[in-house]
Amino acid sequence: MLLQVEDLFVNYGVIQAVKGVSFNVNEGEIVSLIGANGAGKSTILHTISGIMRPKSGRILYNGKEIQKEKSQKIVSGGISQVPEGRHIFAGLSVLENLQMGAFLRKDKSQLKKDYDNVFERFPVLQERKNQDAATLSGGEQQMLAMGRALMAAPKLLLLDEPSMGLAPIFINEIFDIIESIKKQGTTVLLIEQNAAKALSIADRGYVLSVGKIVLSGTGQELLNNAEVKKAYLGG
Ligand code: ATP
């Protein structure tokens, strides 16, 4: 198991956002966490990446507890997050944004190969590498945010709502890219409101409702589940 989340509780002051969540991610999988607005999905990702601290519970990465580690150490250890809303650095070029992703890398000799990989995966980023990142379209900014996270050479990629606000053509492309990232050996934890897409590419999935996991199964099982269909797949 690459990641184990055990009985996680996370609060914002008196608000309990995550109430006893347990799940795991095996190496090589895409695992999707779906749920409505406010279910606690982003809070879970922020706690895994060390931006938030849990009230209680454990997060094990490669068998070691990380819930008290600093974000910097978590990134260096191989967990990289693509935040909701992309958060690309405006005023910096596309290339400079990618360089930020590689900031903590120690194996600098690998960098050239990884830039080449990112440019191969996202040709539009190569075409625009000297352009201000703020001038990219929404879909291109999502690609840049993913490319930047890949420049940290993650073993586990955390994706927070990658399809949010994108035109349908870009949505399909982003999900194809997520599958190709998995094929190249990076494990993916994906949180999405687009449950149909997220489950269709997932090996396994979990359904989160008001801070708790209410269902789990393979992507296909959840897609065929009557409750999931009714609540998350529009009928
Ligand atoms: P979304 O898709 O809207 O981001 P989500 O499933 O990711 O939803 P979270 O953002 O994790 O959900 O929010 C979980 C709960 O925590 C919600 O009740 C939300 O209102 C609350 N919450 C989130 N951020 C804060 C905050 N900064 N302060 C107080 N409460 C918060």
JSON list of N, CA and C and ligand atoms in Angstrom, two decimals, residues 12 15 17 36-43 84 161 193, ligand 1:
[
{"chain": "A", "resi": 12, "resn": "TYR", "atom": "N", "xyz": [-12.27, 22.67, 10.99]},
{"chain": "A", "resi": 12, "resn": "TYR", "atom": "CA", "xyz": [-11.97, 24.11, 10.84]},
{"chain": "A", "resi": 12, "resn": "TYR", "atom": "C", "xyz": [-12.61, 24.76, 12.06]},
{"chain": "A", "resi": 15, "resn": "ILE", "atom": "N", "xyz": [-16.05, 23.56, 13.15]},
{"chain": "A", "resi": 15, "resn": "ILE", "atom": "CA", "xyz": [-16.70, 22.80, 12.06]},
{"chain": "A", "resi": 15, "resn": "ILE", "atom": "C", "xyz": [-15.93, 21.51, 11.81]},
{"chain": "A", "resi": 17, "resn": "ALA", "atom": "N", "xyz": [-15.06, 18.93, 9.37]},
{"chain": "A", "resi": 17, "resn": "ALA", "atom": "CA", "xyz": [-15.12, 18.75, 7.91]},
{"chain": "A", "resi": 17, "resn": "ALA", "atom": "C", "xyz": [-14.92, 17.29, 7.52]},
{"chain": "A", "resi": 36, "resn": "ALA", "atom": "N", "xyz": [-20.37, 15.43, -3.10]},
{"chain": "A", "resi": 36, "resn": "ALA", "atom": "CA", "xyz": [-20.93, 16.75, -3.42]},
{"chain": "A", "resi": 36, "resn": "ALA", "atom": "C", "xyz": [-20.03, 17.86, -2.87]},
{"chain": "A", "resi": 37, "resn": "ASN", "atom": "N", "xyz": [-20.37, 19.07, -3.23]},
{"chain": "A", "resi": 37, "resn": "ASN", "atom": "CA", "xyz": [-19.77, 20.27, -2.66]},
{"chain": "A", "resi": 37, "resn": "ASN", "atom": "C", "xyz": [-19.74, 20.21, -1.15]},
{"chain": "A", "resi": 38, "resn": "GLY", "atom": "N", "xyz": [-18.58, 20.46, -0.55]},
{"chain": "A", "resi": 38, "resn": "GLY", "atom": "CA", "xyz": [-18.55, 20.53, 0.91]},
{"chain": "A", "resi": 38, "resn": "GLY", "atom": "C", "xyz": [-18.47, 19.18, 1.60]},
{"chain": "A", "resi": 39, "resn": "ALA", "atom": "N", "xyz": [-18.30, 18.09, 0.84]},
{"chain": "A", "resi": 39, "resn": "ALA", "atom": "CA", "xyz": [-18.24, 16.75, 1.44]},
{"chain": "A", "resi": 39, "resn": "ALA", "atom": "C", "xyz": [-16.96, 16.53, 2.23]},
{"chain": "A", "resi": 40, "resn": "GLY", "atom": "N", "xyz": [-15.93, 17.32, 1.93]},
{"chain": "A", "resi": 40, "resn": "GLY", "atom": "CA", "xyz": [-14.66, 17.19, 2.66]},
{"chain": "A", "resi": 40, "resn": "GLY", "atom": "C", "xyz": [-13.51, 16.72, 1.80]},
{"chain": "A", "resi": 41, "resn": "LYS", "atom": "N", "xyz": [-13.71, 16.69, 0.50]},
{"chain": "A", "resi": 41, "resn": "LYS", "atom": "CA", "xyz": [-12.69, 16.13, -0.41]},
{"chain": "A", "resi": 41, "resn": "LYS", "atom": "C", "xyz": [-11.40, 16.95, -0.38]},
{"chain": "A", "resi": 42, "resn": "SER", "atom": "N", "xyz": [-11.53, 18.27, -0.57]},
{"chain": "A", "resi": 42, "resn": "SER", "atom": "CA", "xyz": [-10.31, 19.11, -0.60]},
{"chain": "A", "resi": 42, "resn": "SER", "atom": "C", "xyz": [-9.60, 19.08, 0.75]},
{"chain": "A", "resi": 43, "resn": "THR", "atom": "N", "xyz": [-10.38, 19.04, 1.81]},
{"chain": "A", "resi": 43, "resn": "THR", "atom": "CA", "xyz": [-9.77, 19.01, 3.16]},
{"chain": "A", "resi": 43, "resn": "THR", "atom": "C", "xyz": [-8.90, 17.76, 3.31]},
{"chain": "A", "resi": 84, "resn": "GLU", "atom": "N", "xyz": [-6.94, 22.78, -6.48]},
{"chain": "A", "resi": 84, "resn": "GLU", "atom": "CA", "xyz": [-8.17, 23.23, -7.12]},
{"chain": "A", "resi": 84, "resn": "GLU", "atom": "C", "xyz": [-7.96, 24.67, -7.59]},
{"chain": "A", "resi": 161, "resn": "GLU", "atom": "N", "xyz": [-10.01, 18.39, -8.30]},
{"chain": "A", "resi": 161, "resn": "GLU", "atom": "CA", "xyz": [-10.98, 18.90, -9.28]},
{"chain": "A", "resi": 161, "resn": "GLU", "atom": "C", "xyz": [-10.34, 19.37, -10.59]},
{"chain": "A", "resi": 193, "resn": "GLN", "atom": "N", "xyz": [-15.86, 16.42, -8.81]},
{"chain": "A", "resi": 193, "resn": "GLN", "atom": "CA", "xyz": [-17.33, 16.48, -8.79]},
{"chain": "A", "resi": 193, "resn": "GLN", "atom": "C", "xyz": [-17.90, 15.82, -10.04]},
{"chain": "B", "resi": 1, "resn": "ATP", "atom": "P1", "xyz": [-15.62, 21.55, -2.76]},
{"chain": "B", "resi": 1, "resn": "ATP", "atom": "O1", "xyz": [-15.79, 20.75, -3.95]},
{"chain": "B", "resi": 1, "resn": "ATP", "atom": "O2", "xyz": [-16.69, 22.62, -2.60]},
{"chain": "B", "resi": 1, "resn": "ATP", "atom": "O3", "xyz": [-14.24, 22.06, -2.49]},
{"chain": "B", "resi": 1, "resn": "ATP", "atom": "P2", "xyz": [-15.11, 19.53, -0.81]},
{"chain": "B", "resi": 1, "resn": "ATP", "atom": "O4", "xyz": [-15.76, 18.19, -0.83]},
{"chain": "B", "resi": 1, "resn": "ATP", "atom": "O5", "xyz": [-13.73, 19.62, -1.30]},
{"chain": "B", "resi": 1, "resn": "ATP", "atom": "O6", "xyz": [-16.02, 20.56, -1.57]},
{"chain": "B", "resi": 1, "resn": "ATP", "atom": "P3", "xyz": [-14.19, 20.86, 1.55]},
{"chain": "B", "resi": 1, "resn": "ATP", "atom": "O7", "xyz": [-13.74, 22.07, 0.81]},
{"chain": "B", "resi": 1, "resn": "ATP", "atom": "O8", "xyz": [-13.15, 19.92, 2.03]},
{"chain": "B", "resi": 1, "resn": "ATP", "atom": "O9", "xyz": [-15.23, 20.04, 0.67]},
{"chain": "B", "resi": 1, "resn": "ATP", "atom": "O10", "xyz": [-15.10, 21.34, 2.76]},
{"chain": "B", "resi": 1, "resn": "ATP", "atom": "C1", "xyz": [-15.59, 20.44, 3.77]},
{"chain": "B", "resi": 1, "resn": "ATP", "atom": "C2", "xyz": [-16.34, 21.23, 4.84]},
{"chain": "B", "resi": 1, "resn": "ATP", "atom": "O11", "xyz": [-15.44, 22.12, 5.49]},
{"chain": "B", "resi": 1, "resn": "ATP", "atom": "C3", "xyz": [-17.48, 22.09, 4.31]},
{"chain": "B", "resi": 1, "resn": "ATP", "atom": "O12", "xyz": [-18.50, 22.06, 5.25]},
{"chain": "B", "resi": 1, "resn": "ATP", "atom": "C4", "xyz": [-16.88, 23.47, 4.24]},
{"chain": "B", "resi": 1, "resn": "ATP", "atom": "O13", "xyz": [-17.86, 24.45, 4.39]},
{"chain": "B", "resi": 1, "resn": "ATP", "atom": "C5", "xyz": [-15.91, 23.46, 5.39]},
{"chain": "B", "resi": 1, "resn": "ATP", "atom": "N1", "xyz": [-14.76, 24.34, 5.12]},
{"chain": "B", "resi": 1, "resn": "ATP", "atom": "C6", "xyz": [-13.90, 24.24, 4.09]},
{"chain": "B", "resi": 1, "resn": "ATP", "atom": "N2", "xyz": [-12.95, 25.20, 4.17]},
{"chain": "B", "resi": 1, "resn": "ATP", "atom": "C7", "xyz": [-13.23, 25.90, 5.28]},
{"chain": "B", "resi": 1, "resn": "ATP", "atom": "C8", "xyz": [-12.61, 27.02, 5.94]},
{"chain": "B", "resi": 1, "resn": "ATP", "atom": "N3", "xyz": [-11.51, 27.60, 5.45]},
{"chain": "B", "resi": 1, "resn": "ATP", "atom": "N4", "xyz": [-13.19, 27.48, 7.08]},
{"chain": "B", "resi": 1, "resn": "ATP", "atom": "C9", "xyz": [-14.30, 26.91, 7.58]},
{"chain": "B", "resi": 1, "resn": "ATP", "atom": "N5", "xyz": [-14.91, 25.85, 7.03]},
{"chain": "B", "resi": 1, "resn": "ATP", "atom": "C10", "xyz": [-14.40, 25.36, 5.92]}
]
